[in-house]
């Protein structure tokens, strides 16, 4: 039977998660049981250190430790709107077409005169 060691905030969803100590071949290793995300049984040294550093003994300590911060949406006046595209603008293909037809027309006119 696993041993209940304390609580910690789930790093994924922020819910209060239970910290348990494993028994058997992983005896002494800590793991997290989150009501939202499920069980995280990673036994790598960094994960074990994270659990030990952030674990508290009671759920009351967890809520005291994590008073909700008042975060306001930051609105900046420096936000620039994208410049609207000129709907009546002439594309490069249209200009190229006019030049081609002009040259073609002048060439035909030159042949007719000659």
Coordinates of N, CA and C in Angstrom, one line a residue:
X1 N 0.8 -1.2 0.0 CA 0.0 0.0 0.0 C 0.9 1.2 0.0
X2 N 0.7 2.2 -1.0 CA 1.5 3.4 -1.0 C 1.3 4.2 0.2
X3 N 2.3 5.0 0.6 CA 2.3 5.9 1.7 C 2.0 7.3 1.3
X4 N 1.0 7.9 1.9 CA 0.6 9.3 1.5 C 1.7 10.2 2.2
X5 N 2.4 11.1 1.4 CA 3.4 11.9 2.0 C 3.0 13.4 2.1
X6 N 2.1 13.9 1.2 CA 1.8 15.3 1.2 C 1.0 15.7 0.0
X7 N 1.1 17.0 -0.3 CA 0.4 17.5 -1.5 C 1.4 18.5 -2.3
X8 N 1.0 18.7 -3.5 CA 1.7 19.7 -4.3 C 0.8 20.1 -5.4
X9 N 1.0 21.3 -6.0 CA 0.2 21.8 -7.1 C 0.7 21.1 -8.4
X10 N -0.2 20.5 -9.1 CA 0.1 19.8 -10.3 C 0.7 20.9 -11.3
X11 N 1.9 20.6 -11.8 CA 2.5 21.6 -12.7 C 1.8 21.7 -14.1
X12 N 1.0 20.7 -14.4 CA 0.2 20.8 -15.7 C -1.1 21.6 -15.6
X13 N -1.9 21.3 -14.6 CA -3.2 21.9 -14.5 C -3.4 22.8 -13.3
X14 N -2.5 22.8 -12.3 CA -2.6 23.6 -11.1 C -3.5 23.1 -10.0
X15 N -4.1 21.9 -10.2 CA -4.9 21.3 -9.2 C -4.1 20.8 -8.0
X16 N -4.7 20.6 -6.9 CA -4.0 20.0 -5.7 C -3.9 18.5 -5.9
X17 N -2.7 18.1 -6.0 CA -2.4 16.6 -6.2 C -1.7 16.0 -5.0
X18 N -2.0 14.7 -4.8 CA -1.4 14.0 -3.7 C 0.0 13.5 -4.1
X19 N 0.9 13.6 -3.1 CA 2.2 13.0 -3.3 C 2.2 11.7 -2.5
X20 N 2.6 10.6 -3.2 CA 2.6 9.3 -2.6 C 4.1 8.8 -2.6
X21 N 4.4 7.9 -1.7 CA 5.7 7.2 -1.7 C 5.5 5.8 -2.2
X22 N 6.2 5.3 -3.2 CA 6.0 4.0 -3.7 C 6.6 2.9 -2.8
X23 N 6.1 1.7 -3.0 CA 6.6 0.6 -2.2 C 7.1 -0.4 -3.3
X24 N 7.7 -1.5 -2.8 CA 8.2 -2.5 -3.7 C 9.5 -2.2 -4.3
X25 N 9.7 -2.4 -5.6 CA 11.0 -2.2 -6.3 C 11.3 -0.7 -6.4
X26 N 10.3 0.1 -6.3 CA 10.5 1.6 -6.4 C 10.4 2.2 -5.0
X27 N 10.7 1.5 -4.0 CA 10.5 1.9 -2.6 C 11.3 3.2 -2.4
X28 N 10.6 4.2 -1.7 CA 11.3 5.5 -1.5 C 11.1 6.5 -2.5
X29 N 10.6 6.1 -3.7 CA 10.4 7.1 -4.8 C 9.1 7.7 -4.6
X30 N 9.0 9.0 -4.9 CA 7.7 9.7 -4.8 C 7.0 9.8 -6.2
X31 N 5.7 9.8 -6.1 CA 5.0 10.0 -7.4 C 3.7 10.9 -7.0
X32 N 3.1 11.5 -8.1 CA 2.0 12.4 -7.9 C 0.8 11.8 -8.5
X33 N -0.3 12.0 -7.8 CA -1.7 11.6 -8.2 C -2.5 12.9 -8.3
X34 N -2.8 13.3 -9.6 CA -3.6 14.5 -9.8 C -5.0 14.1 -10.2
X35 N -6.0 14.7 -9.6 CA -7.4 14.4 -9.9 C -7.8 14.7 -11.4
X36 N -7.1 15.7 -12.0 CA -7.3 16.1 -13.4 C -6.5 15.3 -14.4
X37 N -5.2 15.2 -14.1 CA -4.2 14.7 -15.1 C -3.9 13.2 -14.9
X38 N -4.2 12.7 -13.7 CA -3.8 11.3 -13.5 C -2.5 11.1 -12.7
X39 N -1.9 10.0 -12.8 CA -0.7 9.7 -12.0 C 0.6 9.9 -12.8
X40 N 1.6 10.5 -12.2 CA 2.9 10.8 -12.8 C 3.9 10.0 -11.9
X41 N 4.4 8.9 -12.4 CA 5.3 8.1 -11.7 C 6.8 8.2 -12.1
X42 N 7.1 9.3 -12.7 CA 8.5 9.5 -13.1 C 9.5 9.4 -11.9
X43 N 10.5 8.6 -12.1 CA 11.4 8.5 -11.0 C 12.8 9.1 -11.3
X44 N 12.9 9.9 -12.3 CA 14.2 10.6 -12.6 C 14.6 11.5 -11.5
X45 N 15.9 11.7 -11.3 CA 16.3 12.6 -10.2 C 15.7 14.0 -10.2
X46 N 15.6 14.6 -11.4 CA 15.1 16.0 -11.5 C 13.6 16.0 -11.0
X47 N 12.9 15.1 -11.4 CA 11.5 15.0 -11.1 C 11.3 14.7 -9.6
X48 N 12.1 13.9 -9.0 CA 12.1 13.6 -7.6 C 12.4 14.8 -6.8
X49 N 13.4 15.6 -7.2 CA 13.8 16.8 -6.6 C 12.7 17.8 -6.6
X50 N 12.0 17.9 -7.8 CA 10.9 18.9 -7.9 C 9.8 18.5 -6.9
X51 N 9.5 17.3 -6.8 CA 8.4 16.9 -5.9 C 8.8 17.2 -4.5
X52 N 10.0 16.9 -4.1 CA 10.5 17.2 -2.7 C 10.5 18.7 -2.4
X53 N 10.9 19.5 -3.4 CA 11.0 20.9 -3.2 C 9.7 21.6 -3.1
X54 N 8.7 21.1 -3.8 CA 7.4 21.7 -3.9 C 6.3 21.1 -3.0
X55 N 6.6 20.0 -2.3 CA 5.6 19.3 -1.6 C 5.4 19.9 -0.2
X56 N 4.1 19.9 0.2 CA 3.8 20.4 1.6 C 3.0 19.3 2.3
X57 N 3.0 19.3 3.6 CA 2.4 18.2 4.4 C 0.9 18.2 4.3
X58 N 0.3 19.4 4.4 CA -1.2 19.4 4.4 C -1.7 20.2 3.3
X59 N -3.0 20.0 2.9 CA -3.6 20.7 1.8 C -3.8 22.1 2.2
X60 N -4.0 22.4 3.5 CA -4.1 23.8 4.0 C -2.9 24.6 3.7
X61 N -1.7 24.0 3.8 CA -0.4 24.7 3.5 C -0.3 25.0 2.0
X62 N -0.9 24.1 1.2 CA -0.9 24.2 -0.2 C -1.7 25.5 -0.6
X63 N -2.9 25.6 0.0 CA -3.7 26.8 -0.4 C -3.1 28.0 0.2
X64 N -2.5 28.0 1.3 CA -1.8 29.2 1.9 C -0.7 29.6 1.0
X65 N 0.1 28.6 0.5 CA 1.2 28.9 -0.3 C 0.9 29.5 -1.6
X66 N -0.3 29.2 -2.1 CA -0.7 29.6 -3.5 C -1.9 30.5 -3.4
X67 N -1.8 31.7 -2.8 CA -2.8 32.6 -2.8 C -3.0 33.1 -4.3
X68 N -4.2 33.2 -4.7 CA -4.4 33.6 -6.2 C -3.9 35.0 -6.4
X69 N -3.1 35.1 -7.5 CA -2.6 36.4 -7.9 C -3.6 37.1 -8.7
X70 N -3.7 38.4 -8.5 CA -4.6 39.2 -9.4 C -3.8 39.6 -10.6
X71 N -4.1 39.0 -11.7 CA -3.4 39.3 -13.0 C -4.4 40.0 -13.9
X72 N -4.0 41.1 -14.3 CA -4.9 41.9 -15.2 C -4.4 41.7 -16.6
X73 N -5.3 41.7 -17.5 CA -4.9 41.7 -18.9 C -4.1 43.0 -19.3
X74 N -3.0 42.9 -19.9 CA -2.2 44.1 -20.2 C -2.7 44.5 -21.6
X75 N -3.1 45.7 -21.7 CA -3.6 46.3 -22.9 C -2.6 47.4 -23.3
X76 N -2.1 47.3 -24.5 CA -1.1 48.3 -24.9 C -1.7 49.1 -26.1
X77 N -1.4 50.4 -26.0 CA -1.8 51.3 -27.1 C -0.9 51.2 -28.3
X78 N 0.2 50.4 -28.1 CA 1.2 50.3 -29.2 C 0.9 49.3 -30.2
X79 N -0.2 48.6 -30.1 CA -0.6 47.6 -31.0 C -1.0 48.2 -32.3
X80 N -0.3 47.8 -33.4 CA -0.6 48.4 -34.7 C -1.5 47.5 -35.5
X81 N -2.4 48.1 -36.1 CA -3.3 47.3 -37.0 C -2.6 47.0 -38.3
X82 N -2.9 45.9 -38.9 CA -2.2 45.6 -40.2 C -2.8 46.6 -41.2
X83 N -2.0 47.1 -42.1 CA -2.4 48.0 -43.1 C -3.3 47.3 -44.1
X84 N -4.5 47.9 -44.4 CA -5.4 47.3 -45.3 C -4.8 47.3 -46.7
X85 N -5.0 46.2 -47.4 CA -4.5 46.1 -48.8 C -5.4 47.0 -49.7
X86 N -4.8 47.6 -50.7 CA -5.5 48.4 -51.6 C -6.2 47.5 -52.6
X87 N -7.5 47.5 -52.5 CA -8.3 46.6 -53.3 C -8.3 47.0 -54.8
X88 N -8.1 48.3 -55.0 CA -8.1 48.7 -56.4 C -6.7 48.8 -57.0
X89 N -5.8 48.3 -56.4 CA -4.4 48.3 -56.9 C -4.2 47.5 -58.1
X90 N -3.2 47.8 -58.9 CA -3.0 47.1 -60.2 C -1.8 46.1 -59.9
X91 N -2.1 44.9 -60.4 CA -1.0 43.9 -60.1 C 0.1 44.0 -61.2
X92 N 1.2 43.3 -60.9 CA 2.3 43.3 -61.8 C 1.9 42.6 -63.2
X93 N 1.1 41.6 -63.1 CA 0.7 40.9 -64.3 C -0.1 41.9 -65.3
X94 N -0.9 42.7 -64.7 CA -1.7 43.7 -65.5 C -0.8 44.7 -66.2
X95 N 0.2 45.2 -65.5 CA 1.1 46.1 -66.1 C 1.9 45.4 -67.2
X96 N 2.4 44.2 -66.9 CA 3.2 43.5 -67.9 C 2.3 43.2 -69.1
X97 N 1.1 42.9 -68.9 CA 0.2 42.6 -70.1 C 0.0 43.9 -70.9
X98 N -0.2 45.0 -70.3 CA -0.3 46.3 -71.1 C 0.9 46.6 -71.9
X99 N 2.1 46.4 -71.2 CA 3.4 46.6 -72.0 C 3.5 45.7 -73.1
X100 N 3.2 44.4 -72.9 CA 3.3 43.4 -74.0 C 2.4 43.7 -75.1
X101 N 1.1 44.1 -74.8 CA 0.2 44.4 -75.9 C 0.6 45.6 -76.6
X102 N 1.1 46.6 -75.9 CA 1.6 47.9 -76.6 C 2.7 47.6 -77.6
X103 N 3.7 46.8 -77.1 CA 4.8 46.4 -78.0 C 4.3 45.6 -79.2
X104 N 3.4 44.7 -78.9 CA 2.9 43.8 -80.0 C 2.1 44.7 -81.0
X105 N 1.3 45.6 -80.5 CA 0.6 46.5 -81.4 C 1.5 47.4 -82.2
X106 N 2.5 47.9 -81.6 CA 3.5 48.8 -82.3 C 4.2 47.9 -83.4
X107 N 4.5 46.7 -83.1 CA 5.2 45.8 -84.0 C 4.3 45.5 -85.2
X108 N 3.0 45.3 -85.0 CA 2.1 45.0 -86.0 C 1.9 46.3 -86.9
X109 N 1.8 47.4 -86.3 CA 1.7 48.7 -87.0 C 2.9 49.0 -87.8
X110 N 4.1 48.7 -87.3 CA 5.3 48.9 -88.1 C 5.4 48.0 -89.3
X111 N 4.9 46.7 -89.2 CA 4.9 45.8 -90.3 C 3.9 46.3 -91.4
X112 N 2.8 46.9 -90.9 CA 1.7 47.3 -91.9 C 2.2 48.5 -92.7
X113 N 3.0 49.4 -92.0 CA 3.5 50.6 -92.6 C 4.6 50.3 -93.6
X114 N 5.4 49.3 -93.3 CA 6.5 49.0 -94.2 C 6.2 48.2 -95.4

